JSON list of C-alpha atoms in Angstrom, two decimals:
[
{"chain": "A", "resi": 1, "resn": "UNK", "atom": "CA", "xyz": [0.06, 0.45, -63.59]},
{"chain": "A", "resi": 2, "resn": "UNK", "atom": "CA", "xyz": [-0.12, 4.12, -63.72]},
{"chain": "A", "resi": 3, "resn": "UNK", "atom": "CA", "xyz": [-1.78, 5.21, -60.66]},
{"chain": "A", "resi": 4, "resn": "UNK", "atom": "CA", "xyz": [-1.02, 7.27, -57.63]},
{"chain": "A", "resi": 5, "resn": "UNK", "atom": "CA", "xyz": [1.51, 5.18, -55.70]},
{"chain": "A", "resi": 6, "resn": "UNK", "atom": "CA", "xyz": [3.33, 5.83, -52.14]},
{"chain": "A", "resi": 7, "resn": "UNK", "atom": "CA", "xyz": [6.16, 4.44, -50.37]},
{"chain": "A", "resi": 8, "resn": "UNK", "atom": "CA", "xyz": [6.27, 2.90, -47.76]},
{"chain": "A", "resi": 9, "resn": "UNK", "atom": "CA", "xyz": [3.12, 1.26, -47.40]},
{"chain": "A", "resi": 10, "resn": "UNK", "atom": "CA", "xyz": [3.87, 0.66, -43.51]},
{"chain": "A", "resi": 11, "resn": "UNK", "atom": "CA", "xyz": [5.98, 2.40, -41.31]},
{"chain": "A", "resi": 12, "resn": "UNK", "atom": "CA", "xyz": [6.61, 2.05, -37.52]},
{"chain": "A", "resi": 13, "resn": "UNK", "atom": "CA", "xyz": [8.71, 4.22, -35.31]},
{"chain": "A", "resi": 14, "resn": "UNK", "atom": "CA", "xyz": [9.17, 5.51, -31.80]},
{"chain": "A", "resi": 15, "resn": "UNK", "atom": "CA", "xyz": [7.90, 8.50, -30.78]},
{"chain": "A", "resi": 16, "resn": "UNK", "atom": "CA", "xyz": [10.44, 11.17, -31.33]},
{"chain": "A", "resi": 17, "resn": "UNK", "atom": "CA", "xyz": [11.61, 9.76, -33.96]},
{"chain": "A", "resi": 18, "resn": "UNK", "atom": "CA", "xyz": [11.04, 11.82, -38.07]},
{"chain": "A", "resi": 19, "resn": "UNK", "atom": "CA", "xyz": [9.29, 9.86, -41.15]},
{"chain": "A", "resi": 20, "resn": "UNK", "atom": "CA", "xyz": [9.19, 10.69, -44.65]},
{"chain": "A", "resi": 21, "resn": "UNK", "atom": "CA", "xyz": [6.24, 9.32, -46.97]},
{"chain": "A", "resi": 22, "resn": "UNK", "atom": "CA", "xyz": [6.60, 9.72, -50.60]},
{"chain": "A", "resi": 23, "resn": "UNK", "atom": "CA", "xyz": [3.76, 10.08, -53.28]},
{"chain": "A", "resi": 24, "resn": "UNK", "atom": "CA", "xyz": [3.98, 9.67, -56.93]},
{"chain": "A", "resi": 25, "resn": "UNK", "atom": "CA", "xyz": [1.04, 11.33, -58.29]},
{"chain": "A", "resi": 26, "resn": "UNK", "atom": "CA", "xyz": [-0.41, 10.25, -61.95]},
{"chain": "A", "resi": 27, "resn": "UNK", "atom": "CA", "xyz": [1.74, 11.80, -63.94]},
{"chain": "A", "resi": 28, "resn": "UNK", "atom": "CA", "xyz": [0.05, 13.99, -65.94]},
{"chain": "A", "resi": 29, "resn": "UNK", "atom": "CA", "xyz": [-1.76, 15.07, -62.90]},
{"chain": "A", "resi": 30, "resn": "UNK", "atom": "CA", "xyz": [-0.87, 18.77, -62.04]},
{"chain": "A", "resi": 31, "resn": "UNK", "atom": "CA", "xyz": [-2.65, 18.91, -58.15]},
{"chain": "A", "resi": 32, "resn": "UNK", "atom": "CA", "xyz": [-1.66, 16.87, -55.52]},
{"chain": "A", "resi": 33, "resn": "UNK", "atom": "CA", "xyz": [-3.31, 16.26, -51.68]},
{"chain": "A", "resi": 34, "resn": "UNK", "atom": "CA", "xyz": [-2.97, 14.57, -48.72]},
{"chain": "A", "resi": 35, "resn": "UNK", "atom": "CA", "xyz": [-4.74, 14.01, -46.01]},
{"chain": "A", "resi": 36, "resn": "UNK", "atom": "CA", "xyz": [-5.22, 11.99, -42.86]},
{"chain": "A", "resi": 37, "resn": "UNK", "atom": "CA", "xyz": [-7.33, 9.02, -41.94]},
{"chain": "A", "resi": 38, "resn": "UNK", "atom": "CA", "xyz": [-7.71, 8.08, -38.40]},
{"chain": "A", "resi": 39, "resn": "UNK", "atom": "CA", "xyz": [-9.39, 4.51, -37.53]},
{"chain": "A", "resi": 40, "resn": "UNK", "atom": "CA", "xyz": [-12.67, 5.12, -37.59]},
{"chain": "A", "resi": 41, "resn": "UNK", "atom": "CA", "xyz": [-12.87, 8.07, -39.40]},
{"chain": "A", "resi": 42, "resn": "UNK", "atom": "CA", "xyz": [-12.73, 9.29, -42.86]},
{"chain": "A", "resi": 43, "resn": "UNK", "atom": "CA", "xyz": [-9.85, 11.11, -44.55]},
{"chain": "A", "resi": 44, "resn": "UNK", "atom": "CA", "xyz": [-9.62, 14.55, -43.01]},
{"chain": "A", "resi": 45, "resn": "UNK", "atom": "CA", "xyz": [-7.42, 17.15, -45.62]},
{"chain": "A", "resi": 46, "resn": "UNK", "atom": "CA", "xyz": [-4.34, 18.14, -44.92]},
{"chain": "A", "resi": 47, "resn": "UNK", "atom": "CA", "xyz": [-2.68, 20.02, -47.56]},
{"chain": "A", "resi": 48, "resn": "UNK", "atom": "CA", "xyz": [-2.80, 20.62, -51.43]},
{"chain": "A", "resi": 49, "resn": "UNK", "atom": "CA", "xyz": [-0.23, 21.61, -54.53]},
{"chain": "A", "resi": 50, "resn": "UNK", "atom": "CA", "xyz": [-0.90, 22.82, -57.62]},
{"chain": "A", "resi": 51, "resn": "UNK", "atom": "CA", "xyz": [2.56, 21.74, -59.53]},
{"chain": "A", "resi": 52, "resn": "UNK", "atom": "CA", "xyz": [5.23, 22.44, -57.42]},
{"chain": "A", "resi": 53, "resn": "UNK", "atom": "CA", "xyz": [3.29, 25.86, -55.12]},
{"chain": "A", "resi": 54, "resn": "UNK", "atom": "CA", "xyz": [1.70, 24.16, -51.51]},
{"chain": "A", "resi": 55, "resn": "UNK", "atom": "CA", "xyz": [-1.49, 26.69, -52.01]},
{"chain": "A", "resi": 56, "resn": "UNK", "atom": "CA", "xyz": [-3.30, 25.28, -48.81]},
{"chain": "A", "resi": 57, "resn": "UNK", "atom": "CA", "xyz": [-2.30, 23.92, -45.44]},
{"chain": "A", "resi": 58, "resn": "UNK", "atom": "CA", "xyz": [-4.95, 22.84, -43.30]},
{"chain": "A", "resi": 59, "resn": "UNK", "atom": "CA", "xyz": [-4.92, 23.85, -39.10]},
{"chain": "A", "resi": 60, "resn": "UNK", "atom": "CA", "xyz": [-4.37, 20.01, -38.57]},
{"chain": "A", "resi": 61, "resn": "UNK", "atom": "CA", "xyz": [-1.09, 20.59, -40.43]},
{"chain": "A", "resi": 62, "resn": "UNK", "atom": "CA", "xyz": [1.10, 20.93, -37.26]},
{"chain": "A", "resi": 63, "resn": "UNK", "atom": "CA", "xyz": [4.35, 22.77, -37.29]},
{"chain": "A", "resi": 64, "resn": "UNK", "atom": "CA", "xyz": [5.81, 19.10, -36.99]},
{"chain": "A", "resi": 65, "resn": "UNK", "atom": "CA", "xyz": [4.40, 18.24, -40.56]},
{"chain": "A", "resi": 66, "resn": "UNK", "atom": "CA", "xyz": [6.54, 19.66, -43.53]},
{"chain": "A", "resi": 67, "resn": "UNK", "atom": "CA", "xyz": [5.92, 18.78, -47.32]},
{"chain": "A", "resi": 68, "resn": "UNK", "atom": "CA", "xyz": [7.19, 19.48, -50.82]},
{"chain": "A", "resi": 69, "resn": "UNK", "atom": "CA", "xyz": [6.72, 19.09, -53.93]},
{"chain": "A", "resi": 70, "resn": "UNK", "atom": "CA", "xyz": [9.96, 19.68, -55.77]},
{"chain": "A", "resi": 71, "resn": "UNK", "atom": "CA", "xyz": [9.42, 20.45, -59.62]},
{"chain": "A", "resi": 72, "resn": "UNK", "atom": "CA", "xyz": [5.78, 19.60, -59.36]},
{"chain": "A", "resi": 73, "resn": "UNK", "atom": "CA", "xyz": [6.00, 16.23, -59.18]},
{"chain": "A", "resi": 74, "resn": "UNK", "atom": "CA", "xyz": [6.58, 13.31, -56.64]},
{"chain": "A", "resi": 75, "resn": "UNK", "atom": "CA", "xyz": [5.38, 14.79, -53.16]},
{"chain": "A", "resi": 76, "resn": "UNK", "atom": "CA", "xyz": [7.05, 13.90, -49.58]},
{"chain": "A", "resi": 77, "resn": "UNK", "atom": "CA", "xyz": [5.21, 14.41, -46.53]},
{"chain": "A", "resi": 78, "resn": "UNK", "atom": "CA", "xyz": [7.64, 14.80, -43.59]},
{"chain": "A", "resi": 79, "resn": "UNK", "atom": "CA", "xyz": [6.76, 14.23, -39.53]},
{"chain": "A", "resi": 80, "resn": "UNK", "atom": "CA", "xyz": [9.34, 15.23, -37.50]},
{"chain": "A", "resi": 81, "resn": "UNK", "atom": "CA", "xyz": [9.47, 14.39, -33.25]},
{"chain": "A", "resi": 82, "resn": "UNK", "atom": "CA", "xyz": [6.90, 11.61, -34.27]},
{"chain": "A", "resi": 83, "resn": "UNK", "atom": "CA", "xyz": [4.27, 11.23, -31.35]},
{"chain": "A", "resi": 84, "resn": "UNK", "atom": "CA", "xyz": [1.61, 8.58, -30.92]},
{"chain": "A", "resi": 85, "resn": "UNK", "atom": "CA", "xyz": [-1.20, 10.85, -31.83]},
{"chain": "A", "resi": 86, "resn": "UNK", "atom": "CA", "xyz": [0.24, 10.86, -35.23]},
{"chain": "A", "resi": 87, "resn": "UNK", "atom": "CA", "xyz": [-0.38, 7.00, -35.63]},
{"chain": "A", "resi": 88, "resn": "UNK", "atom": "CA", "xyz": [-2.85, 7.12, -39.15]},
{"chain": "A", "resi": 89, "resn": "UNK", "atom": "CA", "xyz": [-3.18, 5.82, -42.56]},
{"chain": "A", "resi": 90, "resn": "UNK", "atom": "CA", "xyz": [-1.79, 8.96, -44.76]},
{"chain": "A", "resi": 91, "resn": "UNK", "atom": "CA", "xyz": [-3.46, 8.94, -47.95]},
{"chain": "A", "resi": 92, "resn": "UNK", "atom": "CA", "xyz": [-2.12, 10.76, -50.85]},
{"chain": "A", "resi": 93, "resn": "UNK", "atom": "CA", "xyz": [-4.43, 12.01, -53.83]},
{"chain": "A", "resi": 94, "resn": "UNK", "atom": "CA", "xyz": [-3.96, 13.86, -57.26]},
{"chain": "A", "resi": 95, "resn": "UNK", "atom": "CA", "xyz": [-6.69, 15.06, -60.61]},
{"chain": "A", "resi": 96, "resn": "UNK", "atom": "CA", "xyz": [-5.68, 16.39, -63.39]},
{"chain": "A", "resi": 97, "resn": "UNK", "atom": "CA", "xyz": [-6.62, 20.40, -64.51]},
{"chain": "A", "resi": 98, "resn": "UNK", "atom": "CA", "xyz": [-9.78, 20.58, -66.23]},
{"chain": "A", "resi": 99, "resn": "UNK", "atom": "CA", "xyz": [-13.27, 21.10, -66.41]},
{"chain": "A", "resi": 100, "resn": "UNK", "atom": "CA", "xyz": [-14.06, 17.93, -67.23]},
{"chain": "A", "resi": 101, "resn": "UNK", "atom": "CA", "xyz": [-11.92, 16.06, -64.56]},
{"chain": "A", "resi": 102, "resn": "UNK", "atom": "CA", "xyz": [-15.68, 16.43, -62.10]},
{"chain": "A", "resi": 103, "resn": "UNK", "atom": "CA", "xyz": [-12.68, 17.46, -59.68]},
{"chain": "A", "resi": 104, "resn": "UNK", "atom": "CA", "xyz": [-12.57, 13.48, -58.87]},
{"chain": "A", "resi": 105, "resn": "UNK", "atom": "CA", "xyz": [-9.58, 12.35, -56.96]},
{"chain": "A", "resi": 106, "resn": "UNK", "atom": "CA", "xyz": [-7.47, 9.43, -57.74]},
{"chain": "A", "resi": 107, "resn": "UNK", "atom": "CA", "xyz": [-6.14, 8.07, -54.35]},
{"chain": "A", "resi": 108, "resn": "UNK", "atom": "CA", "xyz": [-2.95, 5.99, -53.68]},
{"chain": "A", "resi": 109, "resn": "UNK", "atom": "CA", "xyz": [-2.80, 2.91, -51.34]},
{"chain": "A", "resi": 110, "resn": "UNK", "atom": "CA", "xyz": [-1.73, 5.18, -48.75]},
{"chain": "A", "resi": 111, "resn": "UNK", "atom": "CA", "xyz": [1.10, 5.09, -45.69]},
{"chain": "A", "resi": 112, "resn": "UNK", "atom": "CA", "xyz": [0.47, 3.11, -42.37]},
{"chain": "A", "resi": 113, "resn": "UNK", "atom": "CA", "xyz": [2.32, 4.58, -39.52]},
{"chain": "A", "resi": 114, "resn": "UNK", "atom": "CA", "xyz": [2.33, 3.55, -36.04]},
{"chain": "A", "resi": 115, "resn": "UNK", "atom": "CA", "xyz": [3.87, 5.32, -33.57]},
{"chain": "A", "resi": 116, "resn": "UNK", "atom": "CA", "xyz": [4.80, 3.21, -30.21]},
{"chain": "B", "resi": 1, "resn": "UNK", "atom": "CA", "xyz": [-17.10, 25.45, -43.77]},
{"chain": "B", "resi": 2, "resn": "UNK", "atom": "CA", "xyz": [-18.51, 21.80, -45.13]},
{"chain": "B", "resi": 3, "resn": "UNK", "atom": "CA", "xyz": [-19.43, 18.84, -43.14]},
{"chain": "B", "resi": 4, "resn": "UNK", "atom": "CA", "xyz": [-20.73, 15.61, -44.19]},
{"chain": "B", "resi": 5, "resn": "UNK", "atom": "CA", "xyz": [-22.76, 13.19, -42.40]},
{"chain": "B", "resi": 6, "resn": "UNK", "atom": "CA", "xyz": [-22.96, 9.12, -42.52]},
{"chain": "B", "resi": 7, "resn": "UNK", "atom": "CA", "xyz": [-25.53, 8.12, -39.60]},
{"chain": "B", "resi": 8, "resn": "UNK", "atom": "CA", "xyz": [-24.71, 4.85, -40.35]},
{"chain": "B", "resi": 9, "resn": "UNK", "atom": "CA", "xyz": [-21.63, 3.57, -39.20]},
{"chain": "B", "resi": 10, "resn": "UNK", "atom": "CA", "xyz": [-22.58, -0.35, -40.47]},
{"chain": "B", "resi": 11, "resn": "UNK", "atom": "CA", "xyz": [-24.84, -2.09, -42.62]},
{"chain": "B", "resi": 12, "resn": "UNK", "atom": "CA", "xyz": [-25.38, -5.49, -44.19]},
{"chain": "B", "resi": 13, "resn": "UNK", "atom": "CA", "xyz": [-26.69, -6.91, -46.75]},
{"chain": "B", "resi": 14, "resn": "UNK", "atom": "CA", "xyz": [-27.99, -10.42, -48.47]},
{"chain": "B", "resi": 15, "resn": "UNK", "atom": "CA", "xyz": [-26.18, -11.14, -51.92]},
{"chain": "B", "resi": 16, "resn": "UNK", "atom": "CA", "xyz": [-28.52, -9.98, -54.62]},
{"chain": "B", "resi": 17, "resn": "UNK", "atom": "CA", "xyz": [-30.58, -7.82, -52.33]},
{"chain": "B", "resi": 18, "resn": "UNK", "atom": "CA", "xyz": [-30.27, -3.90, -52.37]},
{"chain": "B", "resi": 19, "resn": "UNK", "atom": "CA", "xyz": [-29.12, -1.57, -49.77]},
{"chain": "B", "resi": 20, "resn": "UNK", "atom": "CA", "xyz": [-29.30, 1.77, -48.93]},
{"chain": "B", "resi": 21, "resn": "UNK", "atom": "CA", "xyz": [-26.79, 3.85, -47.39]},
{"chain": "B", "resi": 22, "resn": "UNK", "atom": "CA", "xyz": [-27.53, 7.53, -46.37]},
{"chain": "B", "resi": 23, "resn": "UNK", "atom": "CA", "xyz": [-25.88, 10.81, -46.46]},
{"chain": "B", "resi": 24, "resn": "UNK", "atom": "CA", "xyz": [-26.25, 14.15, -45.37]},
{"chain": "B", "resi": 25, "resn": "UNK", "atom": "CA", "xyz": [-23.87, 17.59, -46.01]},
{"chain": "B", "resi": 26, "resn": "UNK", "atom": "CA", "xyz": [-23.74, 20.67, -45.49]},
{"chain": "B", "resi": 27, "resn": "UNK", "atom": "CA", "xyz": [-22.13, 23.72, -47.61]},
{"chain": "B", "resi": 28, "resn": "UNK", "atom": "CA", "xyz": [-21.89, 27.20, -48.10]},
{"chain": "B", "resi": 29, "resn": "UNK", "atom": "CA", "xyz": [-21.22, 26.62, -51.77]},
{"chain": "B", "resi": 30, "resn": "UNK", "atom": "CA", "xyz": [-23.37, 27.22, -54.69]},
{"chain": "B", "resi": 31, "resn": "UNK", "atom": "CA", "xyz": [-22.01, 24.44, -56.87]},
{"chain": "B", "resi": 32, "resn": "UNK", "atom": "CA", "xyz": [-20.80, 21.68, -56.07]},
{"chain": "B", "resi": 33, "resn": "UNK", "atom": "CA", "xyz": [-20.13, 17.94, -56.78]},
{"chain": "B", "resi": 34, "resn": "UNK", "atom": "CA", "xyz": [-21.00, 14.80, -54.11]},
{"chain": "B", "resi": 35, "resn": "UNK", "atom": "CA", "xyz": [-19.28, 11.39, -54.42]},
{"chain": "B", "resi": 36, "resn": "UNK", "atom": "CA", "xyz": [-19.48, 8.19, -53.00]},
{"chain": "B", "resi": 37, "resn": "UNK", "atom": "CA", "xyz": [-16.18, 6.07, -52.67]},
{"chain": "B", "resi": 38, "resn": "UNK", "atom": "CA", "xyz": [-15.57, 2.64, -52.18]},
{"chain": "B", "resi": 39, "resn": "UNK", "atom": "CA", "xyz": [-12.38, 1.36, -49.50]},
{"chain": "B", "resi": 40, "resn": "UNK", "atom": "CA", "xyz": [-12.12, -1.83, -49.70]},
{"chain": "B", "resi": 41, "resn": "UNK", "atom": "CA", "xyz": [-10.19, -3.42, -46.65]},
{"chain": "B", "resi": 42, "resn": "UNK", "atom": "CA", "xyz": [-6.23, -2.79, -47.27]},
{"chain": "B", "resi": 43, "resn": "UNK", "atom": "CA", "xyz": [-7.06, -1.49, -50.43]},
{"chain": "B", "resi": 44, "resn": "UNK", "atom": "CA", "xyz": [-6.67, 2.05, -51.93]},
{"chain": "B", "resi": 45, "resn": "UNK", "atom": "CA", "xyz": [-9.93, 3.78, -52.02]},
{"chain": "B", "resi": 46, "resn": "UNK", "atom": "CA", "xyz": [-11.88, 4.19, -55.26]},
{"chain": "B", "resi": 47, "resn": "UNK", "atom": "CA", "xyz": [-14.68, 6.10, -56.92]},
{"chain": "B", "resi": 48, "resn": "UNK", "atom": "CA", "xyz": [-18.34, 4.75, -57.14]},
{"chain": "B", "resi": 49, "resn": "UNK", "atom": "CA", "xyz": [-20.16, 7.61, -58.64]},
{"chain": "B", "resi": 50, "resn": "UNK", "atom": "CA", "xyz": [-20.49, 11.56, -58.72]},
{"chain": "B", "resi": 51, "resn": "UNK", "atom": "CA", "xyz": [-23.03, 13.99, -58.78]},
{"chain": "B", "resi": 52, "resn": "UNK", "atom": "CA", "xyz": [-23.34, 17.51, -59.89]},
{"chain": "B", "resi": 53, "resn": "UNK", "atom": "CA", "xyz": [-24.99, 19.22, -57.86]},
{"chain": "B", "resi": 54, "resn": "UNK", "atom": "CA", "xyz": [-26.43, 21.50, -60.82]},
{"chain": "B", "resi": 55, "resn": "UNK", "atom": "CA", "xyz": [-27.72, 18.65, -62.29]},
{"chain": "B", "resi": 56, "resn": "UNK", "atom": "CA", "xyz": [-31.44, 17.09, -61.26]},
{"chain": "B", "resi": 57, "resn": "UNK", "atom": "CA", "xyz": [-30.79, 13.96, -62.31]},
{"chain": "B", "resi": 58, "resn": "UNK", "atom": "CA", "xyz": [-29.76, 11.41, -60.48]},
{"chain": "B", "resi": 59, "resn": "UNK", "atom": "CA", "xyz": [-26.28, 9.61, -61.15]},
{"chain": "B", "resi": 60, "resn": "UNK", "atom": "CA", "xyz": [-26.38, 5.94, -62.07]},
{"chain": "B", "resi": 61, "resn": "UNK", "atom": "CA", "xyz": [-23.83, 3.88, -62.65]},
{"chain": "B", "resi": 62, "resn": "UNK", "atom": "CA", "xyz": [-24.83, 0.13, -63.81]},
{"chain": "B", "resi": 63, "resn": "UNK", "atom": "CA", "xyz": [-25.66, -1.43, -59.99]},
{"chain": "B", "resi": 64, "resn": "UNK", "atom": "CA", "xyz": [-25.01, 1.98, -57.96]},
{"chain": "B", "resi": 65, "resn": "UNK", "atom": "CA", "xyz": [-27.50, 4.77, -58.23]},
{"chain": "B", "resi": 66, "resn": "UNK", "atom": "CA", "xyz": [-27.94, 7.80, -56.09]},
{"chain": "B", "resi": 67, "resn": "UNK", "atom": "CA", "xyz": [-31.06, 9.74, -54.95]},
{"chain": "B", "resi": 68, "resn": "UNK", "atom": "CA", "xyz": [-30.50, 13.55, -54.73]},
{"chain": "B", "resi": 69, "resn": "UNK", "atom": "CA", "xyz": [-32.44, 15.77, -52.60]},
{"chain": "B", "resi": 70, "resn": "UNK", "atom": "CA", "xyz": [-30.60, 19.04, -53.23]},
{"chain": "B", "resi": 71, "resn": "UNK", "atom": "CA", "xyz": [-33.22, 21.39, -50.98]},
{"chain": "B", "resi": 72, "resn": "UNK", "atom": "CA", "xyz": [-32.99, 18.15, -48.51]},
{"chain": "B", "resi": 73, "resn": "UNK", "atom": "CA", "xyz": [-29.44, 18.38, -48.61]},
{"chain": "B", "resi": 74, "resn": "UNK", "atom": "CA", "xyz": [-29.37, 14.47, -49.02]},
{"chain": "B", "resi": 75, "resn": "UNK", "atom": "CA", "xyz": [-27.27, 12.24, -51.08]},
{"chain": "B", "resi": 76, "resn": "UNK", "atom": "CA", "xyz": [-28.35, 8.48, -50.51]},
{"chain": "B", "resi": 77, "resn": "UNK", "atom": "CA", "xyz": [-26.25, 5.58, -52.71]},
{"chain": "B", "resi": 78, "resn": "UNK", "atom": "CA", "xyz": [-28.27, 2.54, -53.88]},
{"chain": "B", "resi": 79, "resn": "UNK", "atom": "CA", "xyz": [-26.51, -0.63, -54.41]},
{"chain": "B", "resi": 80, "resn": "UNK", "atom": "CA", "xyz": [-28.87, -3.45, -56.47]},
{"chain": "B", "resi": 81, "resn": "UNK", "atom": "CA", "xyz": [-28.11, -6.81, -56.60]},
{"chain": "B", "resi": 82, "resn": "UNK", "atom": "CA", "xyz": [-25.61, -6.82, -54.06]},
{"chain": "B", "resi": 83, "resn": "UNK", "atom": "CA", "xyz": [-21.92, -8.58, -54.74]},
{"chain": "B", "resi": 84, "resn": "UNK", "atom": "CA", "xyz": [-19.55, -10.14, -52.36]},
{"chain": "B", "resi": 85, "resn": "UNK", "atom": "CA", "xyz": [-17.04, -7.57, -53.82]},
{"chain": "B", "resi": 86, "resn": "UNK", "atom": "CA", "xyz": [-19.12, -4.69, -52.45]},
{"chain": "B", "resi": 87, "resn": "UNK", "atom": "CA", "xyz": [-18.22, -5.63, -49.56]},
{"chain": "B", "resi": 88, "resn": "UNK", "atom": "CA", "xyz": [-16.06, -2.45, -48.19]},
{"chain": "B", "resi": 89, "resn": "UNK", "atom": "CA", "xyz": [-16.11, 1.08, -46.18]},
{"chain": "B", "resi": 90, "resn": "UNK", "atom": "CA", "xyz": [-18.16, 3.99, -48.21]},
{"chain": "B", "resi": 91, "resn": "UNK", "atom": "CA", "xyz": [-17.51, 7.08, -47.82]},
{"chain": "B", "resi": 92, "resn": "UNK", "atom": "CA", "xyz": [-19.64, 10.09, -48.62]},
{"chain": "B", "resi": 93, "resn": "UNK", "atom": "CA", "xyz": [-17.85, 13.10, -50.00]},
{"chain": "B", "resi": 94, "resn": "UNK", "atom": "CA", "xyz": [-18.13, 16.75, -51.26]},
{"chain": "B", "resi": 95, "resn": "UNK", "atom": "CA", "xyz": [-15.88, 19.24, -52.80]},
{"chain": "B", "resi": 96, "resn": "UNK", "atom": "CA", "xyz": [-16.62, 22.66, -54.48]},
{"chain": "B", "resi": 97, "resn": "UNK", "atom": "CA", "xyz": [-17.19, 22.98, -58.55]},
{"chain": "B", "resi": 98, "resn": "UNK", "atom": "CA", "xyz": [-15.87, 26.17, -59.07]},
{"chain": "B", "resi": 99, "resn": "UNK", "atom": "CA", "xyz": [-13.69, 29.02, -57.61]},
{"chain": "B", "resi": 100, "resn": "UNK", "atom": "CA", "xyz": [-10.01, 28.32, -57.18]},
{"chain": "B", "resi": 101, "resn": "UNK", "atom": "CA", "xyz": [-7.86, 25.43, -57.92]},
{"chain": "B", "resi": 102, "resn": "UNK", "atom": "CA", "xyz": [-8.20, 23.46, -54.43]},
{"chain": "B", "resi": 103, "resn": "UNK", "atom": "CA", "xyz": [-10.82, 21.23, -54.79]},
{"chain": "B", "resi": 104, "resn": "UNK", "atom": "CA", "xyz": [-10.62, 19.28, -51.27]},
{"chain": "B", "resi": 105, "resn": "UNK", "atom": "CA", "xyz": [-12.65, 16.72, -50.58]},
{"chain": "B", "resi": 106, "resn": "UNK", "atom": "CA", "xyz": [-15.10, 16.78, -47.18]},
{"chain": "B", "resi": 107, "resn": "UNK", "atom": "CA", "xyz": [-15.89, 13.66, -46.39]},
{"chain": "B", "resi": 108, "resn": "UNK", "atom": "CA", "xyz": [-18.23, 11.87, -43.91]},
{"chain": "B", "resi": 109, "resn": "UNK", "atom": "CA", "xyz": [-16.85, 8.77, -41.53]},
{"chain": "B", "resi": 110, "resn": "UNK", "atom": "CA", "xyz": [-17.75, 6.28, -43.87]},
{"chain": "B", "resi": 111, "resn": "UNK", "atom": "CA", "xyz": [-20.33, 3.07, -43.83]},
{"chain": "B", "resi": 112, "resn": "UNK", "atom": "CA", "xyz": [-19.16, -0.16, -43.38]},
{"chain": "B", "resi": 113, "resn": "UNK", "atom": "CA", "xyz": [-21.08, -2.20, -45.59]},
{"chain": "B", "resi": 114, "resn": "UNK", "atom": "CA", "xyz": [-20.90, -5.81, -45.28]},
{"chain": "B", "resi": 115, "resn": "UNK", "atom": "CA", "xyz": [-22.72, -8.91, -47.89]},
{"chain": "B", "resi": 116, "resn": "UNK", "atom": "CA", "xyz": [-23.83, -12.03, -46.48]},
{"chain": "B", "resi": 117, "resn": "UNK", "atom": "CA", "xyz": [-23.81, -15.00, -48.46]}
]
């Protein structure tokens, strides 16, 4: 299977404590995204790469979130000082260059986390 | 700034029956494209069907069809002979066409669509 993947698929920690999320993006797939999705809700953006440059960050991206993209192309997503607002699925997306890509986004199973 | 609107935060259907569910959005953007995706429960989220926005006709894709009311603003998704396997959140979405490289997606808070047997 060659789609977007992430690791874990669950997490739960205590407050306080940091998380890492990985994404694997499809590999020939050159821009990268995650966002958030609360229960209830749909996804809400959080920030976007093109290859390896984090071009956008969006205001919900607190100074607790951190992410990378190192060589342009597995992406982590870090939380550091965890709190239980945080608790969300974290969905991780990618599309290729191109115009004929209709800008459609290819989403991983995306990252539990609960936050006690 | 984009928003997207689901008024309708459930809906059911009979197997083999159709059902509508509606959308609404908003944008400052001259071109743009609208999808509808499928989340099935505990599953990763996939794509039902696009629309340019440039284009007049409406997007079909075997059962799913859309009905676009650009001036309306309105982006409705028609599912006919409805399967067990539809069974799942919707979402409504929108991102720009052109204009940069980030091509976010706005979405709306989704329709949970369920099929009765």
């Amino acid at each position: 299977d060659t789609g977007v993947s992430q690791d874990p698929r669950h997490k739960i920690t205590k407050r306080g404590q940091n998380v890492t999320f990985r994404c694997d993006p499809i590999s020939e797939h050159n821009r990268l995204y995650w966002y958030r999705q609360t229960l209830g809700q749909g996804p809400e953006f959080l920030t976007y790469f093109q290859n390896e440059a984090q071009l956008e960050k969006s205001r919900l991206l607190s100074d607790r979130f951190s992410a990378e993209r190192p060589k342009g192309s597995f992406s982590t997503l870090e939380i550091q000082r965890t709190e239980q607002g945080d608790s969300a699925m974290y969905l991780c997306a990618s599309n290729p260059q191109g115009r004929a890509t209709y800008n459609e986004q290819f989403f991983g199973p995306g990252t539990r986390l609960t936050v006690l | 700034a984009q928003t997207v609107t689901q008024s309708q935060p459930e809906m059911s259907v009979q197997e083999a029956e159709t059902v509508t569910l509606s959308c609404t959005y908003d944008t400052s953007e001259s071109d743009y494209y609208l999808f509808w995706y499928k989340q099935p429960p505990s599953r990763q989220m996939i794509l039902v069907i696009r629309q340019e926005a440039y284009k007049q006709q409406n997007a079909t894709e075997n059962r799913f069809s859309v009905n676009f009311q650009k001036a309306a603003k309105s982006f409705s998704l028609k599912i006919s002979d409805s399967q067990l396997g539809d069974a799942a959140m919707y979402f409504c979405a929108l991102t720009k066409r052109g204009g940069g490289s980030n091509y976010k997606l706005t979405f709306g808070k989704g329709t949970l669509l369920t099929v009765n047997p």
